[in-house]
Amino acid sequence: MIKKKLTAALVILSMAALSGCGAPEDGREDTSGDTPDQTEESVSEDDFYHVKSIEMEESEEESAENLMNSFGALCAEIYENADKGSASNVVLEEETVHEMVEAAAAEGLTVTCGSYDYNMLNYENVDECLRKAAAGEAAEAEFYEITASGYFRYFGLTAEEGDLIVTYANAAFNDAMELQIRQLEKFQVYEWEYTEKGWLIWEKAPSRNQEMDMHSFFRVLPLDEKCREFCSRYIGPVSYFSNNLFLTDWDEESMEQIEFNDLYDFLYAMKYGTSLEEESITDGIPKEEFENVVQSYFHISAEDLETYARYDPVNGTYPWEPFGPWNRARGLQPFPEVVKCVENGDGTWTLYVEAVLVEAGTDCSFKHTVTMKEENGSWIYTGNDVDEEGSRNIPEYIPRKNF
């Protein structure tokens, strides 16, 4: 792990307090969590949420504005012609974001996608900079980020003697298709690290509240495209919220461990490409519909499914409830990342998954392996195994319905 902390004391305390995936816990931007940590004992109350701002010179501000204008010009035509959704706020398709990332990268810029579903393009200079910075050498680099909400961001990195200073600009197009800077600042991060897997993680200021988390996450090193494909199609759409498919050990001989009733709506969305219409369900899911969806992704007989998913023969339905504030766990939610995929000799693939938890500042809060098999052009789940190391960080799961 390539890592730089502000003080040796913080390193020792952090390593003692954190665990999971053989590396310390750490996270990403725009979300947060109340995760008690021994490092808080080294931080005074006045230091929490205090950003170490650096005044920008006029020439620096002008340079940032010029960079953003040039960046915007490379993306303007694609953005202007894109479907931005019907809501008052901009919602771009991920394909549109990726198209703009590629357009800017074609001109030599280092660019990434804010949704973590696309490799950073032209990443090499940032990787070199961070490796030098971790070794205490002076280094500089810059990169850009485009988000599905229509924001265009610039990050200028300056490292010296292990400290990391960030120049940040955030901009959006106005109705006249002018890229206007909404935020421009320069600051020294509280702590940062560049992990073995290639995540750049920093904490802008000490924070301990979910609504005011100050972690930022950027994947610099590229992921294998097969890993990304598996994750986007079969791991990410299920994830860890309100179902237990990836939170418990099971194989094809022990599928009673799976709560298929809570898993159903996730599988439905995967199969049909649209969310389940909750308002149309009044007394469970009809037998044929439920079994058709589940059996698209599992080798399971109707008889076993009737038992495991509590089929109601009187009504001819399987029980199902939407999740809501009354029946959901309130813990922090990581997102899955498939870091390796291996083709086995028996027609199955093993996917090595590590859960990224932004609010804790870790690129691996716990890990598990998922086994899948391709049959007739489709994929089925055949097993999940949670690694014991870091298992205490598995998100809490509460079945939606009491039986």
XYZ file of C-alpha atoms in Angstrom:
403
model
C 0.000 0.000 0.000
C 1.423 3.368 -1.006
C 0.264 5.737 1.676
C 1.000 9.139 3.194
C -0.422 10.262 6.519
C 0.073 13.632 8.140
C 1.751 12.297 11.271
C 3.312 9.073 12.407
C 0.888 8.950 15.305
C -2.067 8.938 12.937
C -0.548 6.077 10.981
C -0.164 3.927 14.058
C -3.624 4.681 15.369
C -5.256 4.116 11.975
C -3.552 0.787 11.420
C -4.603 -0.382 14.860
C -8.209 0.639 14.393
C -8.899 -0.495 10.848
C -8.995 -3.845 9.079
C -10.351 -5.609 5.979
C -8.872 -7.041 2.765
C -5.416 -6.927 4.248
C -5.395 -3.121 4.051
C -6.554 -0.185 6.209
C -10.111 1.071 5.729
C -10.513 4.263 3.748
C -13.313 5.870 1.186
C -14.713 8.429 -1.652
C -16.503 11.754 -2.340
C -19.975 13.217 -1.660
C -21.089 10.695 0.989
C -20.026 9.952 4.559
C -20.509 7.976 7.707
C -20.350 8.223 11.453
C -17.580 5.657 11.754
C -15.806 5.960 15.126
C -12.041 5.754 14.722
C -9.193 5.942 17.171
C -7.602 8.632 14.997
C -10.283 11.019 16.282
C -8.482 11.038 19.634
C -5.612 12.868 17.890
C -7.906 15.546 16.438
C -9.316 18.407 18.470
C -12.953 19.448 18.149
C -11.882 22.664 16.390
C -10.116 20.677 13.665
C -13.157 18.718 12.485
C -14.489 20.011 9.148
C -11.761 22.687 9.057
C -10.370 22.898 5.540
C -6.777 24.052 5.211
C -7.470 26.577 2.447
C -4.745 28.254 0.424
C -5.287 31.646 -1.176
C -5.029 31.531 -4.950
C -3.094 34.112 -6.890
C -4.873 35.900 -9.724
C -2.692 34.137 -12.291
C -3.700 30.749 -10.840
C -7.381 31.614 -11.087
C -6.984 32.742 -14.682
C -5.087 29.561 -15.539
C -7.848 27.396 -14.027
C -10.524 29.300 -15.940
C -8.618 28.869 -19.213
C -8.173 25.159 -18.586
C -11.884 24.729 -17.887
C -12.867 26.697 -20.995
C -10.652 24.501 -23.143
C -12.035 21.390 -21.454
C -15.609 22.518 -21.986
C -14.990 23.249 -25.660
C -13.997 19.617 -26.222
C -17.283 18.383 -24.727
C -19.755 21.115 -25.707
C -21.160 19.595 -28.887
C -21.742 16.181 -27.309
C -23.314 17.767 -24.234
C -25.577 20.098 -26.219
C -27.005 17.248 -28.307
C -27.375 14.826 -25.397
C -30.590 13.759 -23.705
C -30.467 15.435 -20.295
C -33.613 13.920 -18.859
C -36.946 15.523 -18.061
C -36.143 16.646 -14.502
C -35.110 20.211 -13.656
C -31.607 19.001 -12.879
C -29.374 17.483 -15.550
C -29.257 13.675 -15.763
C -26.950 12.346 -18.481
C -26.761 8.807 -19.780
C -23.521 7.103 -18.801
C -22.796 6.491 -22.485
C -22.881 10.253 -23.037
C -20.469 10.838 -20.173
C -18.117 8.201 -21.565
C -18.296 9.801 -25.018
C -17.224 13.145 -23.555
C -14.452 11.465 -21.554
C -13.108 9.925 -24.758
C -13.379 13.199 -26.685
C -11.330 15.065 -24.090
C -8.841 12.210 -23.727
C -8.297 12.187 -27.490
C -6.770 15.652 -27.073
C -4.337 14.384 -24.471
C -6.206 15.251 -21.267
C -6.349 12.860 -18.336
C -10.071 12.286 -17.760
C -12.255 10.053 -15.620
C -15.968 9.382 -15.078
C -17.621 10.372 -11.809
C -19.585 7.118 -11.629
C -16.489 4.865 -11.325
C -17.748 2.743 -14.227
C -15.058 3.733 -16.753
C -11.287 3.651 -16.652
C -9.365 6.913 -16.261
C -7.916 7.675 -19.689
C -4.313 8.898 -20.048
C -3.769 7.979 -16.401
C -0.006 7.423 -16.573
C 1.095 10.926 -15.550
C -1.158 10.890 -12.485
C 0.092 7.450 -11.494
C 3.714 8.590 -11.784
C 3.008 11.756 -9.798
C 1.368 9.876 -6.933
C 4.128 7.299 -6.717
C 6.713 10.065 -6.465
C 4.585 11.936 -3.944
C 4.263 8.847 -1.755
C 8.055 8.602 -1.733
C 8.267 12.193 -0.508
C 9.361 13.617 -3.859
C 8.043 16.799 -5.430
C 5.564 16.079 -8.231
C 2.682 17.618 -10.168
C -0.190 16.289 -12.260
C -3.716 17.196 -13.265
C -6.858 15.394 -14.315
C -10.496 16.072 -15.139
C -13.765 14.429 -14.182
C -17.200 14.425 -15.836
C -20.320 13.449 -13.901
C -23.745 12.232 -14.959
C -25.244 15.298 -13.262
C -23.528 17.522 -15.820
C -20.569 18.785 -13.794
C -17.108 19.219 -15.255
C -14.304 19.165 -12.711
C -10.601 19.924 -12.678
C -8.060 18.664 -10.151
C -4.527 20.016 -10.092
C -2.243 18.013 -7.799
C 0.939 19.397 -6.263
C 2.974 17.239 -3.892
C 5.970 18.238 -1.808
C 7.552 16.395 1.115
C 4.539 14.077 1.290
C 1.909 16.811 1.513
C -0.740 16.998 -1.202
C -2.217 20.299 -2.376
C -5.262 20.298 -4.664
C -6.476 23.031 -6.972
C -10.137 22.300 -7.660
C -12.608 23.767 -10.130
C -16.212 22.707 -10.638
C -18.215 24.006 -13.601
C -21.437 23.441 -15.537
C -22.889 24.634 -18.834
C -25.516 27.394 -18.657
C -28.419 27.816 -21.071
C -26.152 29.700 -23.463
C -23.787 26.695 -23.517
C -21.080 28.578 -21.641
C -19.132 26.558 -19.112
C -19.420 28.563 -15.902
C -17.208 27.852 -12.903
C -19.364 27.278 -9.818
C -16.515 26.616 -7.396
C -12.789 27.349 -7.459
C -10.487 26.660 -4.521
C -7.072 25.486 -3.427
C -6.433 23.468 -0.287
C -4.040 21.091 1.428
C -5.706 17.761 2.145
C -5.831 16.482 5.705
C -4.582 13.019 4.727
C -4.247 10.999 1.555
C -3.138 7.666 0.149
C -2.559 5.933 -3.146
C -3.510 2.293 -2.712
C -2.011 -0.787 -4.333
C -5.177 -1.221 -6.374
C -4.763 2.281 -7.766
C -7.289 4.331 -5.804
C -6.352 7.899 -4.958
C -8.126 8.671 -1.689
C -7.974 11.872 0.263
C -9.833 13.447 3.138
C -10.225 17.173 2.645
C -10.597 17.769 6.381
C -11.206 15.558 9.424
C -14.858 14.473 9.410
C -17.016 12.044 11.334
C -20.579 12.672 10.167
C -22.355 10.903 7.301
C -23.887 14.077 5.928
C -20.597 15.998 6.056
C -18.052 13.408 4.950
C -15.004 14.848 3.205
C -13.503 11.827 1.467
C -12.767 11.902 -2.258
C -12.108 8.777 -4.338
C -10.617 8.420 -7.816
C -9.576 5.162 -9.476
C -6.351 5.862 -11.346
C -5.108 2.421 -12.410
C -7.370 0.732 -14.991
C -9.555 -2.265 -14.269
C -9.730 -5.238 -16.623
C -12.674 -4.776 -18.987
C -14.006 -8.276 -18.282
C -14.102 -7.406 -14.586
C -15.983 -4.208 -15.358
C -18.447 -6.099 -17.541
C -19.214 -8.696 -14.870
C -19.592 -6.018 -12.229
C -21.877 -3.751 -14.257
C -24.160 -6.604 -15.351
C -24.344 -9.008 -12.416
C -22.725 -7.639 -9.257
C -23.414 -3.914 -9.161
C -27.156 -4.167 -9.964
C -27.654 -6.383 -6.891
C -24.973 -4.916 -4.629
C -25.471 -5.121 -0.833
C -28.595 -3.111 -0.081
C -31.795 -4.788 1.155
C -30.846 -8.286 0.010
C -28.314 -10.868 1.174
C -27.114 -12.532 -2.043
C -23.517 -11.398 -1.521
C -23.587 -11.093 2.264
C -23.732 -14.773 3.155
C -22.078 -18.037 2.095
C -24.095 -20.276 -0.201
C -23.761 -22.667 -3.138
C -26.209 -24.667 -5.231
C -26.628 -27.138 -2.375
C -27.494 -24.458 0.187
C -29.627 -21.878 -1.596
C -31.997 -21.752 1.354
C -29.530 -19.151 2.718
C -30.728 -16.679 0.082
C -33.754 -14.458 0.733
C -35.232 -14.713 -2.754
C -38.233 -12.603 -1.766
C -35.978 -9.574 -1.154
C -33.781 -10.374 -4.136
C -36.682 -10.507 -6.596
C -36.928 -6.803 -7.495
C -33.188 -6.610 -8.218
C -33.367 -9.643 -10.511
C -36.486 -8.240 -12.163
C -34.661 -4.995 -13.030
C -31.730 -6.969 -14.439
C -33.963 -9.189 -16.568
C -36.296 -6.544 -17.972
C -34.157 -3.396 -17.792
C -36.793 -1.526 -15.798
C -37.777 -1.266 -12.150
C -40.573 -3.315 -10.671
C -43.844 -1.350 -10.465
C -44.386 -1.553 -6.722
C -47.821 0.088 -6.749
C -49.213 -2.714 -8.913
C -48.338 -5.380 -6.318
C -51.040 -5.809 -3.715
C -50.761 -9.392 -2.545
C -47.399 -10.796 -3.562
C -45.868 -11.865 -6.887
C -47.789 -14.391 -9.037
C -46.118 -17.812 -9.057
C -45.222 -17.918 -12.753
C -43.778 -14.405 -12.786
C -41.680 -14.950 -9.652
C -40.263 -18.275 -10.773
C -39.548 -17.047 -14.293
C -37.389 -14.197 -12.965
C -35.536 -16.185 -10.304
C -34.905 -19.227 -12.485
C -33.350 -16.948 -15.111
C -30.394 -16.529 -12.759
C -30.353 -19.671 -10.580
C -30.444 -23.437 -10.964
C -33.353 -23.981 -8.627
C -36.459 -26.145 -8.963
C -39.942 -24.742 -8.511
C -40.386 -27.103 -5.544
C -37.318 -25.776 -3.750
C -38.201 -22.197 -4.557
C -41.688 -22.695 -3.130
C -40.088 -23.801 0.132
C -37.279 -21.242 0.335
C -39.392 -18.272 -0.784
C -42.528 -19.251 1.190
C -45.002 -19.759 -1.642
C -48.644 -19.158 -0.709
C -50.705 -21.854 -2.529
C -54.014 -20.267 -1.491
C -53.306 -16.993 -3.252
C -50.933 -18.482 -5.821
C -48.270 -15.877 -4.976
C -44.881 -15.427 -3.395
C -44.789 -12.808 -0.616
C -42.973 -9.587 -1.402
C -42.637 -6.164 0.205
C -40.876 -3.013 -0.978
C -38.140 -1.692 1.258
C -38.892 1.420 3.258
C -37.868 3.233 6.437
C -39.606 0.592 8.543
C -37.830 -2.497 7.191
C -34.352 -1.518 6.053
C -30.959 -1.561 7.714
C -29.530 1.904 8.200
C -25.827 1.095 7.996
C -23.415 2.581 5.498
C -23.520 1.009 2.054
C -20.356 0.129 0.122
C -20.336 -0.496 -3.595
C -18.810 -3.639 -5.175
C -15.777 -3.726 -7.411
C -14.724 -6.878 -9.274
C -10.927 -6.737 -9.071
C -10.168 -10.096 -10.709
C -12.088 -12.689 -12.707
C -10.829 -16.199 -13.377
C -12.192 -18.696 -15.879
C -12.282 -22.145 -14.313
C -11.958 -25.411 -16.185
C -15.553 -26.474 -15.540
C -17.301 -23.689 -17.440
C -17.614 -21.406 -14.417
C -15.993 -18.078 -13.621
C -14.851 -16.927 -10.192
C -15.232 -13.203 -9.561
C -13.122 -11.653 -6.814
C -15.122 -8.776 -5.383
C -13.997 -6.085 -2.949
C -16.446 -3.639 -1.391
C -15.488 0.036 -1.576
C -16.822 2.030 1.382
C -16.536 5.747 0.722
C -17.529 6.947 4.155
C -14.822 4.910 5.873
C -12.193 5.898 3.335
C -11.400 2.330 2.251
C -11.152 0.641 -1.125
C -11.857 -2.706 0.549
C -14.101 -2.923 3.603
C -14.721 -6.633 3.003
C -14.331 -9.073 0.132
C -16.139 -12.067 -1.313
C -15.989 -14.353 -4.320
C -18.932 -14.988 -6.619
C -19.114 -18.014 -8.897
C -21.076 -17.764 -12.138
C -21.724 -20.040 -15.107
C -22.721 -19.229 -18.664
C -25.548 -21.278 -20.131
C -27.251 -20.717 -23.467
C -25.959 -17.180 -23.727
C -27.016 -16.136 -20.210
C -25.302 -16.215 -16.828
C -26.442 -17.866 -13.616
C -25.183 -17.472 -10.054
C -23.804 -20.677 -8.565
C -22.245 -19.535 -5.292
C -20.909 -16.821 -3.002
C -18.184 -17.038 -0.375
C -17.460 -14.205 2.071
C -13.853 -13.871 3.177
C -13.560 -14.135 6.944
C -11.031 -11.314 7.082
C -12.989 -8.074 7.223
C -16.303 -9.905 7.642
C -17.161 -7.703 10.615
C -17.577 -4.885 8.079
C -20.350 -6.641 6.137
C -23.367 -4.300 5.904
C -26.258 -5.141 8.179
C -29.166 -6.885 6.485
C -32.732 -7.090 7.792
C -35.309 -9.172 5.864
C -38.092 -6.879 4.711
C -40.924 -9.122 5.872
C -41.323 -11.051 9.086
C -42.439 -14.630 8.508
